[in-house]
């Protein structure tokens, strides 16, 4: 993390203003000590009539196979902002990708029953520190009134339609700040694009075994 902070100018989104970049650098520098706080959210886009990548939405339809029951759940939007813009003309159908937001307290209670108090507490500690690559921790904030977690590998998709976008905008739980969005993208990238998989695909050699 220290190396990232020292060289953060190489990684910051270039569209940010100098002041916004300064604020993000300060938040990143504090992150190892402070952890994930509600500064990951912003109220500046509360009235936005479009969806942004990383928005939290109340009441998205969800199905978890092999169960075929469909239920409405709070969810985190994973699709790129541009890909969710209904104004973009396409020659093909587009879909909204999202994953459910689970209640961390309820998740911890299940862990305690199955694995015991100590192991559950250890995992939850790592989740809050953002140490688990497939899980994004969400602090209370915006209209999210509990600590949440998102498993990236629980994602599903539905067709992008104007009425769904309109309804989702009316039911936003939160929108990420610049810092929150950056943290979200880092974790999303680590989960889905882990370049250092240590497999030589030309020879079939598993370098991780050495």
XYZ file of C-alpha atoms in Angstrom:
210
model
C 0.000 0.000 0.000
C 2.873 2.410 0.732
C 4.218 1.963 -2.787
C 0.770 2.690 -4.226
C 0.423 5.867 -2.176
C 3.939 7.059 -3.112
C 3.244 6.538 -6.815
C -0.494 7.190 -6.842
C -0.263 9.885 -9.522
C 0.482 7.103 -12.019
C -2.803 5.377 -11.204
C -5.275 8.183 -10.482
C -8.048 8.821 -13.023
C -6.804 11.694 -15.170
C -10.277 13.237 -15.565
C -10.321 14.305 -11.882
C -9.597 17.904 -10.974
C -6.397 18.702 -9.092
C -8.423 19.214 -5.896
C -10.253 15.889 -6.284
C -6.947 14.088 -6.899
C -5.504 15.719 -3.768
C -8.466 14.543 -1.663
C -8.218 11.002 -3.030
C -4.484 10.841 -2.315
C -5.133 11.912 1.288
C -7.885 9.294 1.711
C -5.674 6.563 0.251
C -2.859 7.539 2.606
C -5.221 7.197 5.604
C -6.823 3.973 4.401
C -4.299 1.499 5.964
C -4.958 3.063 9.398
C -8.618 4.072 9.145
C -10.023 1.214 7.064
C -13.183 1.641 4.994
C -15.310 4.532 6.291
C -18.431 6.227 4.947
C -16.204 8.565 2.929
C -16.567 5.915 0.206
C -20.006 7.432 -0.508
C -21.068 10.792 -1.938
C -24.326 12.764 -1.819
C -23.338 14.922 -4.822
C -25.092 12.529 -7.237
C -28.243 11.812 -5.223
C -30.447 13.341 -7.926
C -28.683 11.699 -10.881
C -31.216 10.219 -13.322
C -28.775 7.643 -14.666
C -26.937 4.647 -13.236
C -23.274 4.660 -12.319
C -20.963 1.693 -11.915
C -20.869 0.810 -8.234
C -24.298 2.223 -7.363
C -26.156 0.414 -4.614
C -29.769 -0.298 -5.607
C -32.689 -1.428 -3.470
C -34.920 -4.176 -4.844
C -33.153 -5.811 -7.804
C -34.520 -9.202 -8.959
C -32.149 -12.016 -8.042
C -31.977 -15.753 -8.542
C -29.366 -18.054 -7.026
C -29.058 -21.341 -8.856
C -29.928 -24.148 -8.384
C -32.805 -22.452 -6.509
C -35.266 -21.080 -9.088
C -37.066 -18.668 -6.774
C -36.732 -14.993 -7.755
C -36.521 -12.449 -4.942
C -35.846 -8.714 -4.759
C -32.533 -7.906 -3.042
C -30.295 -4.883 -2.517
C -27.539 -5.050 -5.116
C -24.298 -3.449 -6.286
C -24.055 -2.564 -9.979
C -20.929 -4.020 -11.610
C -21.539 -2.925 -15.212
C -19.609 -0.020 -16.671
C -21.457 3.313 -16.464
C -21.451 3.758 -20.256
C -22.826 0.256 -20.784
C -25.857 1.141 -18.632
C -26.643 4.358 -20.543
C -29.925 3.827 -22.395
C -29.162 6.763 -24.701
C -26.316 4.871 -26.366
C -27.490 3.406 -29.672
C -26.575 -0.259 -30.056
C -27.167 -2.930 -32.672
C -27.400 -5.527 -29.924
C -29.026 -5.953 -26.542
C -27.126 -4.903 -23.430
C -27.458 -6.190 -19.877
C -26.933 -4.862 -16.352
C -24.557 -6.959 -14.243
C -24.935 -6.824 -10.472
C -24.360 -8.799 -7.290
C -26.447 -8.866 -4.098
C -25.482 -6.883 -1.015
C -25.556 -9.158 2.036
C -25.906 -8.096 5.654
C -22.519 -8.614 7.347
C -24.035 -9.121 10.804
C -26.289 -11.920 9.548
C -23.406 -13.442 7.591
C -21.231 -13.447 10.729
C -23.999 -15.119 12.747
C -24.099 -17.985 10.232
C -20.316 -18.296 10.339
C -20.336 -18.560 14.135
C -22.828 -21.423 14.030
C -20.826 -23.349 11.445
C -17.201 -22.515 12.296
C -17.190 -21.074 15.819
C -16.792 -17.568 17.228
C -13.005 -17.181 16.786
C -12.813 -18.242 13.126
C -15.865 -16.120 12.298
C -14.359 -13.069 14.002
C -11.070 -13.556 12.144
C -12.765 -13.699 8.739
C -14.979 -10.682 9.463
C -11.890 -8.720 10.539
C -10.252 -9.509 7.187
C -13.443 -8.589 5.328
C -13.588 -5.169 7.002
C -9.931 -4.611 6.086
C -10.733 -5.456 2.421
C -8.243 -8.349 2.558
C -10.579 -10.886 0.894
C -10.265 -10.479 -2.883
C -13.702 -11.807 -3.850
C -15.582 -9.797 -1.195
C -16.185 -6.036 -1.143
C -16.932 -4.597 2.299
C -19.466 -1.747 2.470
C -19.722 0.407 5.621
C -22.998 1.982 6.729
C -23.705 5.117 4.739
C -26.093 6.766 2.318
C -29.344 4.823 2.670
C -27.503 1.614 3.542
C -28.275 1.288 7.255
C -26.142 -1.794 7.913
C -22.661 -3.081 7.127
C -22.818 -4.906 3.810
C -20.684 -7.308 1.814
C -20.718 -8.188 -1.863
C -19.421 -11.466 -3.291
C -18.292 -10.654 -6.840
C -18.804 -14.277 -7.873
C -22.523 -14.068 -7.020
C -23.173 -11.750 -9.982
C -26.076 -12.119 -12.421
C -27.469 -9.915 -15.207
C -30.803 -8.689 -16.577
C -31.662 -6.856 -19.821
C -30.976 -3.115 -19.888
C -34.369 -1.422 -20.242
C -35.456 2.168 -19.648
C -38.086 1.273 -17.060
C -35.548 -0.737 -15.049
C -33.079 2.169 -15.149
C -35.799 4.617 -14.043
C -36.909 2.367 -11.175
C -33.311 1.757 -10.096
C -32.563 5.498 -10.012
C -35.564 5.952 -7.721
C -34.253 3.211 -5.412
C -30.572 4.130 -5.030
C -29.016 3.241 -1.699
C -25.713 4.977 -2.363
C -23.265 6.205 -4.976
C -19.513 5.874 -4.513
C -17.305 8.921 -4.041
C -14.137 9.184 -6.158
C -12.238 7.336 -3.415
C -14.956 4.702 -2.981
C -15.177 4.125 -6.730
C -11.392 3.775 -6.972
C -11.333 1.238 -4.119
C -14.216 -0.667 -5.736
C -12.433 -0.802 -9.113
C -9.202 -1.999 -7.498
C -10.987 -4.915 -5.825
C -13.051 -5.682 -8.920
C -9.885 -5.737 -11.038
C -8.026 -7.977 -8.600
C -10.906 -10.459 -8.563
C -11.581 -10.654 -12.298
C -8.185 -9.840 -13.827
C -5.563 -11.432 -11.636
C -2.621 -11.178 -14.028
C -0.180 -12.987 -11.741
C -1.925 -16.352 -11.898
C 1.513 -18.002 -12.254
C 0.536 -20.345 -15.079
C 2.586 -20.437 -18.308
C -0.159 -20.964 -20.869
C 2.348 -21.686 -23.650
C 3.904 -24.671 -21.902
C 1.130 -25.607 -19.474
C 3.582 -25.246 -16.577
C 2.127 -24.308 -13.192
C 4.755 -21.942 -11.777
C 2.823 -21.631 -8.537
C 3.870 -25.166 -7.636
C 7.580 -24.208 -7.619
